[in-house]
Coordinates of C-alpha atoms and ligand atoms in Angstrom, one line a residue:
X1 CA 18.4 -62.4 -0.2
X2 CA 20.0 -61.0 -3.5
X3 CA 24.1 -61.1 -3.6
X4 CA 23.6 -57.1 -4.1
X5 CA 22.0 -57.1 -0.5
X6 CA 24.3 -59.7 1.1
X7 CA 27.8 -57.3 0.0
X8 CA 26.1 -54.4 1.2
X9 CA 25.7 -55.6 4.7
X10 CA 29.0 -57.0 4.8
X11 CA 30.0 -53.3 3.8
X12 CA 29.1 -52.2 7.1
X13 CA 32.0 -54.0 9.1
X14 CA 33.9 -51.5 11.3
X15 CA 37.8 -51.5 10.0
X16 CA 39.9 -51.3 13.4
X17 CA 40.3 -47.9 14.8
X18 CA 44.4 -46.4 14.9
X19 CA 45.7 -45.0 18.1
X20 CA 46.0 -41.2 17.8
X21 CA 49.2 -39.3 18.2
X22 CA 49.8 -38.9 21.4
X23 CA 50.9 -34.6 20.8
X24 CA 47.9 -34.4 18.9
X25 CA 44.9 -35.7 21.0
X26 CA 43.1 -33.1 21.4
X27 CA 42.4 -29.5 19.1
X28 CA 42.4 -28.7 15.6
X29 CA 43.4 -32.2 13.7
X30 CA 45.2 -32.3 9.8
X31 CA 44.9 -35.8 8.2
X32 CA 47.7 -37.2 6.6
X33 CA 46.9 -34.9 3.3
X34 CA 47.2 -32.1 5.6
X35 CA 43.4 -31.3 5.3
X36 CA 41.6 -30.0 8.4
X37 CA 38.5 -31.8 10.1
X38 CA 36.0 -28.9 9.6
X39 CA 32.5 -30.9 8.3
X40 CA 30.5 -33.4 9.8
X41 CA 28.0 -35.0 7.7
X42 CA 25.6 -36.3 9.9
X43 CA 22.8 -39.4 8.7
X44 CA 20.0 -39.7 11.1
X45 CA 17.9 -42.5 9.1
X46 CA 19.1 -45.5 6.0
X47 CA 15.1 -44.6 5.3
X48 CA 13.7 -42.9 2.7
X49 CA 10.6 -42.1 0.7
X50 CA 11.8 -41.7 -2.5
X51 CA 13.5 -44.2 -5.0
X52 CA 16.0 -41.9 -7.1
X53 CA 16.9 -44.1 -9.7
X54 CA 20.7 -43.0 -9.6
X55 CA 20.5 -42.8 -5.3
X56 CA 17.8 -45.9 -4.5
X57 CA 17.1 -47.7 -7.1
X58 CA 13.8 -49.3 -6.1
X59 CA 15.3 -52.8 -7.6
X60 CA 17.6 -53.5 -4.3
X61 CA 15.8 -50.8 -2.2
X62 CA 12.4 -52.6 -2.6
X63 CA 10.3 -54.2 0.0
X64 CA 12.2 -56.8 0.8
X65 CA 15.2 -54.7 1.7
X66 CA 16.0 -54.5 5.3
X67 CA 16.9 -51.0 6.7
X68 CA 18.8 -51.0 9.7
X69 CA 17.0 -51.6 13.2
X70 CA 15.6 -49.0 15.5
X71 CA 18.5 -49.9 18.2
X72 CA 21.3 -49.9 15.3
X73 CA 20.5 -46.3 14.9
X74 CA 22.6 -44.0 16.9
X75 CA 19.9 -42.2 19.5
X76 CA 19.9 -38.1 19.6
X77 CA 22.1 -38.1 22.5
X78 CA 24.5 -40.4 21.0
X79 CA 24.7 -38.2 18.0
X80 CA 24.9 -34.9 19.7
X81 CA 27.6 -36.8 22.4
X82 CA 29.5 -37.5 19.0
X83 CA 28.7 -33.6 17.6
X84 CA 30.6 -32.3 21.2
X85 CA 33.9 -34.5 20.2
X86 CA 34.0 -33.2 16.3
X87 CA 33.7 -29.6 17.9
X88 CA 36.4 -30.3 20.3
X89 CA 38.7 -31.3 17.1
X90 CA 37.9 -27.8 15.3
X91 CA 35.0 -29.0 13.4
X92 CA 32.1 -26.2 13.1
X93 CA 30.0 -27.5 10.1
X94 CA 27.3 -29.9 11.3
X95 CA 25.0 -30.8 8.2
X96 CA 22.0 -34.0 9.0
X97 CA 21.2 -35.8 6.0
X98 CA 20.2 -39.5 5.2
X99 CA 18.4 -40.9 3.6
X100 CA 15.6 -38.6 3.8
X101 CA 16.4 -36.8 7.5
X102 CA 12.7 -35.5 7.9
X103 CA 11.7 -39.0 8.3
X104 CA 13.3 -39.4 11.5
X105 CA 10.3 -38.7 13.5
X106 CA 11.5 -35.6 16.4
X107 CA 13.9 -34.0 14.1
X108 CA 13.8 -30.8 15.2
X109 CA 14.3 -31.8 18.8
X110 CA 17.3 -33.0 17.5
X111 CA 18.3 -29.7 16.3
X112 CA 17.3 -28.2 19.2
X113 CA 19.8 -30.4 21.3
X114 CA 22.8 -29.4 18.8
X115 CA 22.2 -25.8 18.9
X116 CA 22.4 -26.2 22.5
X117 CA 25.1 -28.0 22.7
X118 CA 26.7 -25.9 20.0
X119 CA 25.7 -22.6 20.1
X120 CA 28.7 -21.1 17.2
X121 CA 27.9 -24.0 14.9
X122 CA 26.7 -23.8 11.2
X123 CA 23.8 -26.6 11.4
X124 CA 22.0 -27.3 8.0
X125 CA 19.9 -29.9 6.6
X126 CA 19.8 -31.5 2.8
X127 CA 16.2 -32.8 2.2
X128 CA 13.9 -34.1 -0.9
X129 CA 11.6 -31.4 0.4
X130 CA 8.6 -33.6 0.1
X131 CA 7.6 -32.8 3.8
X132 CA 9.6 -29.5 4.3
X133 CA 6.3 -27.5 4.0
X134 CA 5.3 -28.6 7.3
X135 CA 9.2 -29.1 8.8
X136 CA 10.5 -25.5 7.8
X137 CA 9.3 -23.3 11.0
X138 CA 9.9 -25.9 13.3
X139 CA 13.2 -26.6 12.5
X140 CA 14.3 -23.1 12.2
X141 CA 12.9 -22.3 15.6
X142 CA 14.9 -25.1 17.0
X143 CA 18.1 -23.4 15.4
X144 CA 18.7 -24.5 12.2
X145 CA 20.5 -22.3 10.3
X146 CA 19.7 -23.3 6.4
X147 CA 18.7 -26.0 4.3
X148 CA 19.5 -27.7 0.8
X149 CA 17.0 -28.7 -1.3
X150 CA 17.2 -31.7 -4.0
X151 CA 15.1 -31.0 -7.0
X152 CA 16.3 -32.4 -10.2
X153 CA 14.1 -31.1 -12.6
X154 CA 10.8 -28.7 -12.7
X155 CA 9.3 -30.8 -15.4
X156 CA 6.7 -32.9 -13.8
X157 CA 7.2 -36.3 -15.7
X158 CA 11.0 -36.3 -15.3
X159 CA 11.0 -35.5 -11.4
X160 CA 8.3 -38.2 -11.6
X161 CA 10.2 -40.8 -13.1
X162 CA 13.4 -39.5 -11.6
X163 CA 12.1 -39.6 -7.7
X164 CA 10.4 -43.5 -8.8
X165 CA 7.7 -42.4 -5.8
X166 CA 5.4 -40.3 -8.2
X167 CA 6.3 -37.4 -6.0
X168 CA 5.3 -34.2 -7.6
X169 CA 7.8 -30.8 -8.7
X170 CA 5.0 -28.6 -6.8
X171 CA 4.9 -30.1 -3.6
X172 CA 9.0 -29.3 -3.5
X173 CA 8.4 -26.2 -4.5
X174 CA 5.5 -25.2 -2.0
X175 CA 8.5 -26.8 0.4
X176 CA 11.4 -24.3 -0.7
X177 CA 9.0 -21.9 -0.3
X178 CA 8.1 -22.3 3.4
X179 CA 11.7 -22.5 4.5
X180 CA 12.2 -19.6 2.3
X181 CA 9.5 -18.0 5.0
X182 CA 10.8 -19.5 7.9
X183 CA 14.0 -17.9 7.3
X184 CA 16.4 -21.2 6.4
X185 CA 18.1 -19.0 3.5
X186 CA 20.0 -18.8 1.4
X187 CA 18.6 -22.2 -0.1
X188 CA 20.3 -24.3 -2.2
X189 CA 18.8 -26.2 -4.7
X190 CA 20.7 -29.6 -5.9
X191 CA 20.2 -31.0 -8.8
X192 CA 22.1 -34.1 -10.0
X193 CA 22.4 -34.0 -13.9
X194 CA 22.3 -37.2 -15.9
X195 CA 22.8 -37.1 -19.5
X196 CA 19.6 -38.3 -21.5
X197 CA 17.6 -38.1 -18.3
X198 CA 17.7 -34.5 -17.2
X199 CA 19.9 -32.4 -18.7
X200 CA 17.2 -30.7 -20.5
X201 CA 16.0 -28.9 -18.0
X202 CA 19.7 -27.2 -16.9
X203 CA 18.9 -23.7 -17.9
X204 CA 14.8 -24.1 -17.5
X205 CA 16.5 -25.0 -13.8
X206 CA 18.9 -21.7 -13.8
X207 CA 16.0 -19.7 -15.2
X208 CA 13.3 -20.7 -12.6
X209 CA 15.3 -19.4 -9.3
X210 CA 17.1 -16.5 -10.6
X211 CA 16.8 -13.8 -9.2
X212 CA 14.8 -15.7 -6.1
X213 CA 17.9 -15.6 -3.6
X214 CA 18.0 -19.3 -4.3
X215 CA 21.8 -20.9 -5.6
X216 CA 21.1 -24.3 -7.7
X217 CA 23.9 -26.1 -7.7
X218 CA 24.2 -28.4 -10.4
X219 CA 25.7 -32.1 -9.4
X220 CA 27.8 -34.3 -11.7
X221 CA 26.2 -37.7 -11.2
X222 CA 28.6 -39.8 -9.4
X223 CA 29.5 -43.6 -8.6
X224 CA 28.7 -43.7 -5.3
X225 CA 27.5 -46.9 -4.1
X226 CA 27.6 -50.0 -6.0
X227 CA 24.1 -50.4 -7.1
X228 CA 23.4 -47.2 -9.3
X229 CA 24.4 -48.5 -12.7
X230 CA 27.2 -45.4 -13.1
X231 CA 28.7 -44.6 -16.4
X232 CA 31.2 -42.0 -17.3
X233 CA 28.8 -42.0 -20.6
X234 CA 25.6 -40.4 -18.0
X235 CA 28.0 -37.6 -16.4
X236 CA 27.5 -34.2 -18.0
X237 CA 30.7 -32.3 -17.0
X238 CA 30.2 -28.5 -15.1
X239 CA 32.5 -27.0 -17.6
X240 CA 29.1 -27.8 -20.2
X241 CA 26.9 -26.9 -17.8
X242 CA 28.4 -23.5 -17.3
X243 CA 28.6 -23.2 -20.8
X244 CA 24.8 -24.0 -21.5
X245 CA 23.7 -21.7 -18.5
X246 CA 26.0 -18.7 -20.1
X247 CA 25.0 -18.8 -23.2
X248 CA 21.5 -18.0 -22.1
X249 CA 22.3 -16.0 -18.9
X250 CA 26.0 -14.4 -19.1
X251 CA 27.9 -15.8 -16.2
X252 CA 31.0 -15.1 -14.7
X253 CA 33.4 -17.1 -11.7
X254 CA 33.1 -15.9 -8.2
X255 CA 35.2 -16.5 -5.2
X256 CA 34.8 -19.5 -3.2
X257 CA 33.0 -18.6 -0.4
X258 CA 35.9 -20.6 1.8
X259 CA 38.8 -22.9 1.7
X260 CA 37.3 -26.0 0.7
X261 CA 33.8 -25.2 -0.2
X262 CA 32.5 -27.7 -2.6
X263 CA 30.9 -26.3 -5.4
X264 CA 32.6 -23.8 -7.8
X265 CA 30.5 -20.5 -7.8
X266 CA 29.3 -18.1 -10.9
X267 CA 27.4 -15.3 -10.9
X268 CA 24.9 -14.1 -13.3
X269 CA 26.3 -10.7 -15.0
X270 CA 22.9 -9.3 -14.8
X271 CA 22.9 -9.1 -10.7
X272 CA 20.4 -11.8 -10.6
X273 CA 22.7 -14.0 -8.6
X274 CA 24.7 -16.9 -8.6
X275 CA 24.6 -20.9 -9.5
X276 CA 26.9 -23.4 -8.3
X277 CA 28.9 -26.5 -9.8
X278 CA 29.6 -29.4 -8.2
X279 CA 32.3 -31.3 -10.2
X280 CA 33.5 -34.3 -7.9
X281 CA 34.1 -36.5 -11.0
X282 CA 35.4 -34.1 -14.0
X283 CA 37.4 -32.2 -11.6
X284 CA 38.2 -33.6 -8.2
X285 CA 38.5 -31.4 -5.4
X286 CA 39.7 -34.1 -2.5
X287 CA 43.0 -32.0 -1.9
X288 CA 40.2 -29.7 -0.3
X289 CA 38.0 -32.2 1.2
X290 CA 37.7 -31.3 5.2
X291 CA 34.4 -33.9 5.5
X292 CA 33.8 -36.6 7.8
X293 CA 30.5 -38.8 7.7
X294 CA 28.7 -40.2 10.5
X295 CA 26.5 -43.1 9.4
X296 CA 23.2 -44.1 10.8
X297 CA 24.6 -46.3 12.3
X298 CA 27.3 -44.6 14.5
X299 CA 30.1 -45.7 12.0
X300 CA 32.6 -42.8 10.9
X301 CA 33.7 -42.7 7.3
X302 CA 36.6 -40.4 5.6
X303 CA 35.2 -40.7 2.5
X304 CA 31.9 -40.4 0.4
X305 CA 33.1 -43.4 -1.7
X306 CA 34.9 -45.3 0.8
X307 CA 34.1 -49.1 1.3
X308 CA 34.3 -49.5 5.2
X309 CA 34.4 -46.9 8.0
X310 CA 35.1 -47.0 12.1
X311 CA 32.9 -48.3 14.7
X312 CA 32.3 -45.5 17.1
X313 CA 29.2 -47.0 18.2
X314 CA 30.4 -49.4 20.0
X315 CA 32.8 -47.5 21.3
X316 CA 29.4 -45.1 22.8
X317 CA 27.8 -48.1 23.9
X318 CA 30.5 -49.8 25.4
X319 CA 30.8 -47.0 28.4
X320 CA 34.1 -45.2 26.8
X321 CA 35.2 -41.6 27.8
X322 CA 34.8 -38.9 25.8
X323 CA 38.3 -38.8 25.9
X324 CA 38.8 -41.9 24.7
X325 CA 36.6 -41.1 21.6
X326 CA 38.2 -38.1 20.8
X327 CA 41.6 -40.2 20.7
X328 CA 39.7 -42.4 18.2
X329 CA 38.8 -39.6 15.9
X330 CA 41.9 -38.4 16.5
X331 CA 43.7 -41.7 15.2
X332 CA 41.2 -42.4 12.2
X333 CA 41.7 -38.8 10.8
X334 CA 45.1 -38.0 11.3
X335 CA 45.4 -41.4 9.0
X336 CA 43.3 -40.2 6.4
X337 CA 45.0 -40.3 3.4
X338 CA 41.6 -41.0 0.8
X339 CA 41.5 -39.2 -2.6
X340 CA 39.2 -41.5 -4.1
X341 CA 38.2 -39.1 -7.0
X342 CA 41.4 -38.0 -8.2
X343 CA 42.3 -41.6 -8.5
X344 CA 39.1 -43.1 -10.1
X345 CA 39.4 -45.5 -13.0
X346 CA 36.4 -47.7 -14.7
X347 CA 38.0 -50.0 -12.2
X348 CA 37.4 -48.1 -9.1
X349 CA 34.3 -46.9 -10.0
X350 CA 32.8 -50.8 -10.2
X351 CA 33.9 -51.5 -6.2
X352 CA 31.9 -52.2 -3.9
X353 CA 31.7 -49.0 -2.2
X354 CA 29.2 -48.1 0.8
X355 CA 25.9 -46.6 -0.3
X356 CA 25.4 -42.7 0.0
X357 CA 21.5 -43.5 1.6
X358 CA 23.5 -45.2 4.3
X359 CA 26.2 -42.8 4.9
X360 CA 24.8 -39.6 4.3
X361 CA 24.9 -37.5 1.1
Ligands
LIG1 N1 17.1 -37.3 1.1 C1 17.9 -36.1 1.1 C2 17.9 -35.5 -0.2 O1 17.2 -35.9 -1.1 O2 18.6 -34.4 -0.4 C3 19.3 -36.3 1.6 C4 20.1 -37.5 1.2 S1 20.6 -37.5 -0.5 C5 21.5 -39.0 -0.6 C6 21.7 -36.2 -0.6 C7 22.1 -35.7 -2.0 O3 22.8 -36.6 -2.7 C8 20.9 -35.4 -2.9 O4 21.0 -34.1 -3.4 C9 21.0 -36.4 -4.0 O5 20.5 -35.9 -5.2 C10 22.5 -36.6 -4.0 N2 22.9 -37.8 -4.7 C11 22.5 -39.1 -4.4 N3 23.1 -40.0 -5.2 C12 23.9 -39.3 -6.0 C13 24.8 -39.6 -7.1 N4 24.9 -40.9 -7.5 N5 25.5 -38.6 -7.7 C14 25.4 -37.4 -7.3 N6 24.5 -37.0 -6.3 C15 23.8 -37.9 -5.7

């Protein structure tokens, strides 16, 4: 087994859970930064059909790599027990991710056990689209409410290379356009940009799903993980983004949607609609950050480039109260002090930091 492999199971130690506050068990919670618990990130499989070179790079991801165990994985009811505490604690923004969440065979029962569970909840779903065409009606008649859609280029040869599975632009597309039928709008559209690699195809990107109802939102390619090869060299900043998408399109800023929302709007002059930039490394936006992550495997993370998280599964499976799970939320958050991006260095950026496949993008 490579060393790469060996580090990243080690990553997956729980770090010991804080006792919560005794005032502030229960209710809205504020982490040390004063930042509210309002997401949930949610990854229901490590598994995942594509290699993105920059996500799963097919070198450590190959077929000797061992994703987690069927009884590692947290089961549906685990997951929606764990969706019932996060509500309790003021959190209304459920998103399932992965890995590539339409793998996980019964998805949509899944949904359909958090929308009953959590009838006022947002509930969304980021996807690689590749089996969306046959997802999309099922999942919004089990109650989800949108999806995202990753797509990082329309041009045939660079998805190809980009997605490392030969999967093809069209078969996205024909995806996007099924949820767009089923009613899982306004789709976003995500497109991580990495200089040299796709940044050509920015404002063929902006061009394509104008005017559709779609919003792309355009990525800077981050160092998540520890086995994408990041380099500050690859990032393409949103400021040139923006700047590449007006000077074809006039733009100009819009209004966050809400406190904390995570891409930076702008709307197309013309009336034919808006794009969105996501600027987590040229501009960090962790004073806002109200996200939590759940991992496959039951662990709860603070951050997207943190390097250990909590054990809640154990916690499930060892017969605690709900009650007493809520106090360990409680605990973990109200310590939360991470601002990983405003802080990152070259330095930073080479630790060995937990892999986004694992704990949900
Ligand atoms: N399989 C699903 C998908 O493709 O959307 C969900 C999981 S994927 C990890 C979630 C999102 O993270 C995708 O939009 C993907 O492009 C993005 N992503 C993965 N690695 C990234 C990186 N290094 N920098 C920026 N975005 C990244």
């Amino acid at each position: 087994m490579s060393k790469t492999v060996i580090a990243l199971r080690e990553s997956r130690a729980g770090l010991p859970i804080p006792p919560a506050d005794a005032a502030l068990r229960t209710g809205p919670l504020a982490d040390a930064r004063g930042r509210a618990l309002h997401d949930l990130r949610i990854s229901v499989t490590d598994r995942c059909n594509f290699r993105c070179t920059y996500c799963m790079p097919r070198e450590v991801f190959d077929a000797g790599y061992e994703f987690l165990p069927h009884a590692e994985i947290l089961t549906f009811e685990e997951i929606v027990r764990v969706a019932r505490i996060f509500h309790g604690h003021g959190t209304r923004k459920f998103r399932l991710t992965g890995g590539e969440p339409l793998l996980r065979r019964g998805i949509d029962r899944l949904v359909a056990m958090l929308r009953e569970a959590l009838p006022d909840a947002d509930l969304t779903l980021t996807t690689n689209g590749s089996a969306l065409k046959s997802h999309a009606r099922s999942l919004r008649d089990a109650g989800l409410d949108r999806v995202t859609v990753s797509l990082d280029s329309l041009d045939d040869a660079t998805f190809r290379a980009m997605n490392d599975a030969d999967f093809p632009v069209a078969k996205v597309l024909e995806g996007i356009e099924a949820a767009d039928r089923a009613g899982l709008a306004p789709i976003k559209i995500n497109m991580v940009v990495k200089r040299g690699v796709n940044d050509h195809q920015v404002v063929d990107m902006a061009r394509h799903f104008r005017g559709s109802g779609h919003i792309v939102r355009y990525i800077e390619f981050m160092d998540v993980g520890s086995t994408n090869g990041w380099r500050m060299d690859d990032v393409v900043p949103s400021a040139e983004i923006v700047r590449r998408i007006g000077a074809q399109f006039p733009l100009e800023p819009a209004e966050a949607n809400y406190r904390g929302e995570v891409a930076e709007r702008w709307r197309y002059l013309d009336g034919g609609g808006e794009v969105g930039v996501i600027s987590s490394v040229t501009e960090a936006f962790c004073s806002t950050c109200t996200r939590a992550r759940l991992s496959t495997d039951g662990h709860l993370y603070t951050c997207l480039f943190a390097q250990r998280g909590y054990d809640l599964k154990s916690l499930l499976r060892a017969g605690a109260a709900d009650a007493a799970i809520a106090d360990a939320v409680a605990g973990i958050w109200q310590r939360r002090a991470d601002r990983y991006s405003e802080i990152r260095t070259a330095e930073t950026a080479r630790g060995r930091k937990v892999e986004m496949s694992f704990i949900g993008g």
